[in-house]
């Protein structure tokens, strides 16, 4: 869609109205801050990822993609979306999704649970431009990567 703000509005409204589901119950889709129960900052690197949607629209910031820690089984850890701007870092929960296309691409069925969807209420994030990262919380150690994508709130 050529206008990300409008695309985000359409996606948010579709989820709210039950027309579209990211594969989970729409009543539990909104992200919440994960500060306080996630060990951050983790060690950098060690994450494979793909971001399909990074959009601002309506009442939400939308991040949709897949990620897994190299050498770990997807689904054993938990993915979080991280927004970074200067000295401020915000970490948000995600909804896990199955991604058979990722398994097929990497020829590894263990990474099929690497999909995630994150719908962040805009009032939770101060106005500004943020780098988008992904944090994988796994057994023993967490892994983190900035994705190269940016989002404005």
XYZ file of N, CA, C and O in Angstrom:
612
model
N 0.855 -1.172 0.000
C 0.000 0.000 0.000
C 0.891 1.222 0.000
O 1.809 1.303 0.822
N 0.674 2.208 -0.862
C 1.612 3.324 -0.997
C 1.612 4.301 0.175
O 2.551 5.048 0.344
N 0.579 4.321 1.017
C 0.516 5.251 2.134
C 0.506 4.450 3.433
O -0.523 3.897 3.813
N 1.660 4.405 4.127
C 1.778 3.554 5.308
C 0.797 3.935 6.409
O 0.285 3.066 7.099
N 0.542 5.243 6.600
C -0.413 5.644 7.636
C -1.780 5.032 7.368
O -2.420 4.500 8.268
N -2.234 5.092 6.129
C -3.542 4.538 5.771
C -3.526 3.014 5.894
O -4.483 2.417 6.369
N -2.424 2.391 5.481
C -2.316 0.933 5.594
C -2.396 0.501 7.048
O -3.063 -0.486 7.383
N -1.730 1.223 7.943
C -1.792 0.908 9.365
C -3.196 1.052 9.917
O -3.655 0.243 10.721
N -3.918 2.111 9.472
C -5.309 2.302 9.889
C -6.173 1.129 9.448
O -6.977 0.610 10.224
N -6.010 0.724 8.197
C -6.800 -0.382 7.647
C -6.518 -1.665 8.419
O -7.436 -2.401 8.793
N -5.234 -1.938 8.700
C -4.868 -3.147 9.436
C -5.444 -3.113 10.851
O -6.056 -4.079 11.303
N -5.286 -1.988 11.544
C -5.808 -1.867 12.913
C -7.318 -2.048 12.947
O -7.859 -2.770 13.783
N -8.024 -1.379 12.035
C -9.481 -1.491 11.982
C -9.918 -2.908 11.633
O -10.892 -3.423 12.191
N -9.203 -3.551 10.711
C -9.551 -4.920 10.314
C -9.415 -5.892 11.473
O -10.249 -6.770 11.661
N -8.368 -5.720 12.274
C -8.186 -6.583 13.437
C -9.288 -6.324 14.454
O -9.899 -7.244 14.984
N -9.543 -5.034 14.734
C -10.557 -4.666 15.726
C -11.936 -5.182 15.338
O -12.696 -5.670 16.171
N -12.272 -5.125 14.040
C -13.579 -5.559 13.558
C -13.669 -7.061 13.334
O -14.745 -7.586 13.063
N -12.550 -7.760 13.431
C -12.557 -9.201 13.242
C -12.509 -9.629 11.789
O -12.691 -10.795 11.474
N -12.237 -8.687 10.875
C -12.144 -9.012 9.449
C -10.828 -9.724 9.151
O -10.753 -10.597 8.301
N -9.784 -9.344 9.856
C -8.468 -9.947 9.677
C -7.951 -10.391 11.037
O -8.153 -9.708 12.042
N -7.302 -11.519 11.068
C -6.680 -11.985 12.302
C -5.241 -12.359 11.997
O -4.981 -13.068 11.030
N -4.313 -11.878 12.818
C -2.918 -12.263 12.615
C -2.640 -13.684 13.087
O -1.517 -14.044 13.327
N -3.693 -14.479 13.235
C -3.522 -15.863 13.648
C -3.751 -16.077 15.130
O -3.458 -17.135 15.651
N -4.259 -15.050 15.808
C -4.528 -15.148 17.244
C -5.822 -14.411 17.557
O -6.350 -13.679 16.736
N -6.315 -14.574 18.758
C -7.493 -13.860 19.230
C -7.199 -12.361 19.239
O -6.261 -11.907 19.892
N -7.981 -11.566 18.526
C -7.732 -10.135 18.386
C -7.777 -9.407 19.718
O -7.171 -8.350 19.871
N -8.450 -9.948 20.719
C -8.539 -9.265 22.007
C -7.215 -9.292 22.771
O -7.047 -8.557 23.734
N -6.268 -10.126 22.348
C -4.979 -10.196 23.039
C -3.816 -9.755 22.161
O -2.669 -10.026 22.469
N -4.106 -9.060 21.085
C -3.069 -8.701 20.130
C -2.233 -7.500 20.565
O -1.043 -7.461 20.305
N -2.815 -6.510 21.244
C -2.053 -5.309 21.573
C -0.847 -5.655 22.434
O -0.947 -6.385 23.411
N 0.297 -5.090 22.037
C 1.532 -5.301 22.784
C 1.485 -4.540 24.098
O 0.718 -3.607 24.270
N 2.331 -4.973 25.010
C 2.482 -4.238 26.265
C 3.982 -4.084 26.519
O 4.783 -4.880 26.033
N 4.343 -3.043 27.275
C 5.774 -2.877 27.562
C 6.310 -4.096 28.295
O 5.656 -4.638 29.175
N 7.496 -4.527 27.910
C 8.099 -5.706 28.519
C 9.162 -5.325 29.536
O 9.810 -6.193 30.093
N 9.360 -4.027 29.748
C 10.372 -3.572 30.699
C 10.106 -4.200 32.058
O 8.980 -4.311 32.505
N 11.160 -4.603 32.721
C 11.017 -5.142 34.058
C 11.052 -6.660 34.114
O 11.380 -7.215 35.130
N 10.694 -7.336 33.019
C 10.803 -8.793 33.069
C 11.585 -9.367 31.908
O 11.573 -10.550 31.644
N 12.316 -8.504 31.211
C 13.215 -8.957 30.153
C 14.606 -8.440 30.476
O 14.776 -7.279 30.836
N 15.603 -9.310 30.362
C 16.985 -8.918 30.590
C 17.483 -8.146 29.373
O 17.720 -8.723 28.318
N 17.607 -6.827 29.514
C 18.039 -5.987 28.401
C 19.082 -5.020 28.925
O 18.930 -4.493 30.009
N 20.176 -4.743 28.272
C 20.483 -5.188 26.918
C 21.116 -6.572 26.889
O 21.909 -6.904 27.759
N 20.774 -7.350 25.898
C 21.372 -8.676 25.727
C 22.659 -8.561 24.921
O 23.039 -7.475 24.496
N 23.275 -9.686 24.656
C 24.443 -9.675 23.776
C 23.974 -9.336 22.366
O 22.906 -9.785 21.934
N 24.711 -8.515 21.639
C 24.302 -8.198 20.267
C 24.620 -9.344 19.314
O 25.543 -10.116 19.547
N 23.847 -9.428 18.253
C 24.115 -10.400 17.202
C 23.484 -11.750 17.446
O 22.784 -11.971 18.428
N 23.727 -12.650 16.506
C 23.228 -14.002 16.625
C 21.765 -14.169 16.281
O 21.155 -15.164 16.640
N 21.176 -13.184 15.582
C 19.755 -13.246 15.245
C 19.584 -13.208 13.728
O 20.155 -12.364 13.057
N 18.798 -14.131 13.219
C 18.335 -14.078 11.828
C 16.923 -13.533 11.874
O 16.135 -13.931 12.734
N 16.580 -12.634 10.949
C 15.261 -12.006 11.004
C 14.816 -11.529 9.629
O 15.614 -11.389 8.707
N 13.532 -11.259 9.523
C 12.933 -10.625 8.356
C 11.758 -9.785 8.831
O 10.974 -10.241 9.660
N 11.675 -8.568 8.346
C 10.578 -7.667 8.729
C 9.682 -7.452 7.515
O 10.115 -6.866 6.531
N 8.447 -7.937 7.573
C 7.520 -7.736 6.471
C 6.801 -6.402 6.587
O 6.581 -5.729 5.600
N 6.392 -6.034 7.799
C 5.642 -4.797 8.000
C 6.245 -4.011 9.144
O 6.437 -4.545 10.234
N 6.561 -2.754 8.880
C 6.935 -1.790 9.908
C 6.178 -0.535 9.512
O 6.548 0.152 8.565
N 5.061 -0.258 10.192
C 4.173 0.822 9.744
C 3.585 1.581 10.927
O 3.405 1.040 12.013
N 3.278 2.842 10.659
C 2.593 3.696 11.615
C 1.219 3.978 11.050
O 1.089 4.323 9.885
N 0.207 3.831 11.870
C -1.117 4.143 11.365
C -2.144 4.173 12.469
O -2.109 3.352 13.383
N -3.021 5.147 12.400
C -4.100 5.211 13.372
C -3.589 5.215 14.789
O -2.753 6.022 15.169
N -4.042 4.273 15.575
C -3.722 4.211 16.992
C -2.555 3.282 17.316
O -2.226 3.084 18.472
N -1.936 2.699 16.287
C -0.921 1.675 16.534
C 0.318 1.832 15.665
O 0.256 2.376 14.570
N 1.414 1.291 16.181
C 2.604 0.998 15.392
C 2.532 -0.501 15.130
O 2.236 -1.275 16.042
N 2.763 -0.910 13.900
C 2.610 -2.310 13.515
C 3.960 -2.871 13.071
O 4.617 -2.285 12.203
N 4.369 -3.981 13.674
C 5.600 -4.666 13.275
C 5.259 -6.145 13.124
O 4.719 -6.765 14.037
N 5.577 -6.683 11.949
C 5.242 -8.065 11.623
C 6.444 -8.688 10.933
O 7.027 -8.072 10.031
N 6.848 -9.869 11.357
C 7.985 -10.510 10.719
C 8.318 -11.836 11.364
O 7.449 -12.510 11.903
N 9.593 -12.196 11.298
C 10.066 -13.434 11.894
C 11.487 -13.209 12.404
O 12.201 -12.341 11.895
N 11.868 -13.973 13.405
C 13.223 -13.881 13.952
C 13.517 -15.113 14.798
O 12.625 -15.662 15.436
N 14.774 -15.525 14.774
C 15.205 -16.613 15.654
C 16.676 -16.445 15.977
O 17.430 -15.845 15.207
N 17.056 -16.919 17.145
C 18.463 -16.906 17.541
C 19.159 -18.048 16.832
O 18.663 -19.175 16.820
N 20.290 -17.753 16.228
C 21.039 -18.791 15.529
C 21.454 -19.878 16.516
O 21.873 -19.585 17.631
N 21.257 -21.106 16.109
C 21.627 -22.235 16.947
C 20.572 -22.619 17.972
O 20.749 -23.540 18.728
N 19.455 -21.871 17.998
C 18.388 -22.186 18.949
C 17.139 -22.600 18.191
O 16.948 -22.237 17.042
N 16.287 -23.325 18.836
C 15.037 -23.747 18.239
C 14.007 -22.630 18.410
O 13.737 -22.198 19.521
N 13.447 -22.159 17.297
C 12.416 -21.129 17.383
C 11.239 -21.684 18.159
O 10.867 -22.837 18.016
N 10.659 -20.899 18.993
C 9.571 -21.355 19.833
C 10.039 -21.649 21.246
O 9.266 -21.606 22.183
N 11.336 -21.972 21.411
C 11.879 -22.156 22.756
C 12.097 -20.811 23.423
O 12.039 -20.692 24.626
N 12.377 -19.792 22.619
C 12.572 -18.447 23.123
C 11.336 -17.619 22.832
O 10.333 -18.105 22.321
N 11.421 -16.344 23.161
C 10.313 -15.426 22.918
C 10.861 -14.210 22.205
O 11.914 -13.688 22.563
N 10.130 -13.737 21.188
C 10.539 -12.547 20.444
C 9.883 -11.299 21.031
O 8.714 -11.334 21.430
N 10.654 -10.239 21.090
C 10.172 -8.933 21.512
C 10.571 -7.915 20.451
O 11.625 -8.041 19.833
N 9.743 -6.899 20.253
C 10.094 -5.788 19.383
C 10.723 -4.712 20.259
O 10.209 -4.395 21.342
N 11.846 -4.166 19.794
C 12.576 -3.150 20.534
C 12.606 -1.874 19.697
O 12.942 -1.910 18.515
N 12.240 -0.748 20.298
C 12.327 0.560 19.653
C 13.402 1.358 20.369
O 13.372 1.480 21.603
N 14.373 1.893 19.609
C 15.507 2.604 20.176
C 15.598 3.992 19.567
O 15.563 4.154 18.337
N 15.716 5.007 20.434
C 15.900 6.389 19.990
C 16.806 7.079 20.993
O 16.414 7.300 22.147
N 18.033 7.384 20.568
C 18.981 8.012 21.481
C 19.218 7.122 22.687
O 19.552 5.948 22.563
N 18.988 7.659 23.889
C 19.208 6.892 25.112
C 17.945 6.165 25.575
O 17.951 5.482 26.592
N 16.856 6.288 24.833
C 15.589 5.648 25.210
C 15.414 4.332 24.467
O 15.605 4.255 23.251
N 15.026 3.297 25.209
C 14.765 1.980 24.631
C 13.433 1.475 25.168
O 13.181 1.521 26.369
N 12.586 1.003 24.254
C 11.273 0.467 24.619
C 11.184 -0.955 24.089
O 11.479 -1.203 22.927
N 10.772 -1.881 24.948
C 10.683 -3.298 24.588
C 9.223 -3.722 24.716
O 8.585 -3.460 25.733
N 8.699 -4.389 23.668
C 7.293 -4.765 23.645
C 7.112 -6.247 23.361
O 7.848 -6.843 22.582
N 6.075 -6.810 23.977
C 5.719 -8.200 23.747
C 5.201 -8.379 22.319
O 4.790 -7.421 21.674
N 5.232 -9.611 21.850
C 4.695 -9.950 20.532
C 3.793 -11.169 20.651
O 3.789 -11.866 21.669
N 3.057 -11.425 19.598
C 2.263 -12.636 19.465
C 3.025 -13.564 18.517
O 3.391 -13.170 17.414
N 3.273 -14.793 18.951
C 3.993 -15.769 18.118
C 3.092 -16.306 17.017
O 1.884 -16.460 17.223
N 3.713 -16.596 15.875
C 2.989 -17.175 14.740
C 3.847 -18.236 14.081
O 5.067 -18.162 14.101
N 3.188 -19.209 13.495
C 3.893 -20.234 12.734
C 4.310 -19.672 11.383
O 3.559 -18.920 10.752
N 5.515 -20.003 10.928
C 6.026 -19.538 9.638
C 6.646 -20.704 8.868
O 7.859 -20.875 8.830
N 5.795 -21.517 8.225
C 6.341 -22.634 7.447
C 7.224 -22.171 6.296
O 8.120 -22.902 5.869
N 7.001 -20.941 5.801
C 7.841 -20.419 4.726
C 9.279 -20.203 5.195
O 10.231 -20.402 4.437
N 9.452 -19.816 6.458
C 10.794 -19.642 7.015
C 11.475 -21.003 7.145
O 12.645 -21.155 6.797
N 10.727 -22.010 7.625
C 11.269 -23.376 7.695
C 11.713 -23.858 6.328
O 12.795 -24.429 6.178
N 10.882 -23.610 5.322
C 11.215 -24.052 3.964
C 12.458 -23.334 3.437
O 13.335 -23.959 2.839
N 12.539 -22.039 3.672
C 13.683 -21.261 3.180
C 14.997 -21.736 3.795
O 16.000 -21.889 3.099
N 14.994 -21.952 5.108
C 16.215 -22.369 5.800
C 16.385 -23.885 5.830
O 17.365 -24.378 6.386
N 15.408 -24.600 5.258
C 15.436 -26.068 5.251
C 15.654 -26.610 6.670
O 16.478 -27.489 6.911
N 14.865 -26.035 7.600
C 15.003 -26.391 9.006
C 13.644 -26.228 9.680
O 13.200 -25.108 9.932
N 12.988 -27.338 9.979
C 11.652 -27.271 10.580
C 11.665 -26.654 11.978
O 10.647 -26.197 12.468
N 12.825 -26.616 12.626
C 12.907 -26.049 13.975
C 12.608 -24.551 14.016
O 12.275 -24.028 15.067
N 12.724 -23.842 12.898
C 12.509 -22.392 12.909
C 11.101 -22.003 12.463
O 10.803 -20.833 12.260
N 10.218 -22.975 12.359
C 8.844 -22.709 11.922
C 8.033 -21.849 12.876
O 7.076 -21.198 12.480
N 8.413 -21.796 14.132
C 7.702 -20.978 15.112
C 8.294 -19.590 15.278
O 8.070 -18.933 16.284
N 9.033 -19.122 14.290
C 9.775 -17.863 14.424
C 8.964 -16.613 14.092
O 9.452 -15.497 14.261
N 7.731 -16.767 13.641
C 6.934 -15.600 13.267
C 6.427 -14.826 14.472
O 6.235 -15.377 15.549
N 6.238 -13.524 14.270
C 5.673 -12.697 15.335
C 4.886 -11.540 14.741
O 5.067 -11.149 13.593
N 3.987 -11.018 15.551
C 3.159 -9.872 15.192
C 3.108 -8.962 16.410
O 2.922 -9.443 17.531
N 3.284 -7.655 16.200
C 3.300 -6.712 17.315
C 2.476 -5.479 16.942
O 2.725 -4.842 15.924
N 1.488 -5.177 17.750
C 0.599 -4.031 17.548
C 0.756 -3.133 18.780
O 0.196 -3.410 19.830
N 1.565 -2.083 18.646
C 1.926 -1.226 19.782
C 1.003 -0.016 19.838
O 0.957 0.771 18.888
N 0.267 0.170 20.935
C -0.546 1.380 21.069
C 0.361 2.616 21.047
O 1.321 2.715 21.821
N 0.086 3.559 20.157
C 0.943 4.727 19.977
C 1.157 5.548 21.248
O 2.256 6.070 21.448
N 0.159 5.673 22.149
C 0.409 6.463 23.362
C 1.505 5.899 24.269
O 2.020 6.603 25.132
N 1.901 4.629 24.081
C 2.947 4.035 24.903
C 4.352 4.475 24.488
O 5.320 4.231 25.210
N 4.465 5.114 23.299
C 5.769 5.490 22.766
C 5.789 7.001 22.512
O 4.961 7.508 21.757
N 6.729 7.731 23.131
C 6.811 9.173 22.884
C 7.050 9.484 21.405
O 7.624 8.681 20.671
N 6.620 10.656 20.986
C 6.809 11.105 19.606
C 8.292 11.095 19.258
O 9.125 11.510 20.061
N 8.603 10.617 18.057
C 9.991 10.610 17.597
C 10.229 9.535 16.567
O 9.317 8.805 16.176
N 11.481 9.445 16.124
C 11.890 8.416 15.170
C 12.662 7.338 15.927
O 13.507 7.652 16.770
N 12.366 6.083 15.615
C 12.964 4.957 16.330
C 13.571 3.943 15.367
O 12.995 3.665 14.317
N 14.712 3.389 15.768
C 15.250 2.219 15.083
C 14.503 1.016 15.633
O 14.218 0.937 16.831
N 14.181 0.075 14.738
C 13.436 -1.114 15.136
C 14.408 -2.277 15.303
O 15.211 -2.556 14.415
N 14.315 -2.929 16.448
C 15.139 -4.089 16.712
C 14.285 -5.267 17.121
O 13.084 -5.142 17.348
N 14.940 -6.414 17.206
C 14.250 -7.612 17.665
C 15.131 -8.285 18.716
O 16.348 -8.376 18.572
N 14.494 -8.673 19.804
C 15.154 -9.335 20.919
C 14.599 -10.748 21.016
O 13.385 -10.939 20.994
N 15.482 -11.720 21.088
C 15.066 -13.104 21.298
C 15.517 -13.500 22.700
O 16.713 -13.514 23.003
N 14.541 -13.770 23.545
C 14.824 -14.214 24.904
C 14.845 -15.728 24.877
O 13.839 -16.366 24.563
N 15.999 -16.298 25.154
C 16.129 -17.742 25.069
C 16.711 -18.332 26.333
O 17.006 -17.625 27.292
N 16.881 -19.620 26.300
C 17.464 -20.320 27.450
C 18.915 -19.905 27.618
O 19.710 -20.048 26.713
N 19.238 -19.390 28.780
C 20.626 -19.073 29.092
C 21.085 -17.695 28.654
O 21.807 -17.049 29.374
N 20.692 -17.237 27.469
C 21.170 -15.942 26.981
C 20.169 -15.366 25.991
O 19.470 -16.096 25.297
N 20.121 -14.050 25.950
C 19.272 -13.354 24.991
C 20.118 -12.884 23.820
O 21.321 -12.678 23.954
N 19.485 -12.706 22.670
C 20.168 -12.212 21.483
C 19.381 -11.026 20.939
O 18.154 -10.976 21.062
N 20.080 -10.082 20.331
C 19.453 -8.841 19.881
C 20.055 -8.402 18.552
O 21.246 -8.589 18.312
N 19.219 -7.802 17.712
C 19.706 -7.209 16.465
C 18.839 -6.020 16.094
O 17.615 -6.070 16.246
N 19.481 -4.951 15.643
C 18.745 -3.869 15.005
C 18.477 -4.312 13.572
O 19.338 -4.919 12.938
N 17.287 -4.021 13.064
C 16.874 -4.543 11.769
C 17.235 -3.648 10.593
O 17.073 -4.052 9.448
N 17.640 -2.418 10.875
C 17.889 -1.462 9.796
C 16.636 -0.701 9.394
O 16.676 0.200 8.576
N 15.505 -1.062 9.972
C 14.241 -0.378 9.689
C 14.018 0.705 10.739
O 14.471 0.592 11.873
N 13.294 1.752 10.333
C 12.973 2.860 11.232
C 11.474 3.106 11.191
O 10.825 2.794 10.206
N 10.970 3.668 12.301
C 9.541 3.974 12.377
C 9.366 5.311 13.093
O 10.135 5.642 13.998
N 8.405 6.094 12.636
C 8.088 7.381 13.259
C 6.791 7.270 14.015
O 5.836 6.668 13.534
N 6.764 7.877 15.188
C 5.522 7.936 15.967
C 5.124 9.395 16.117
O 5.907 10.228 16.389
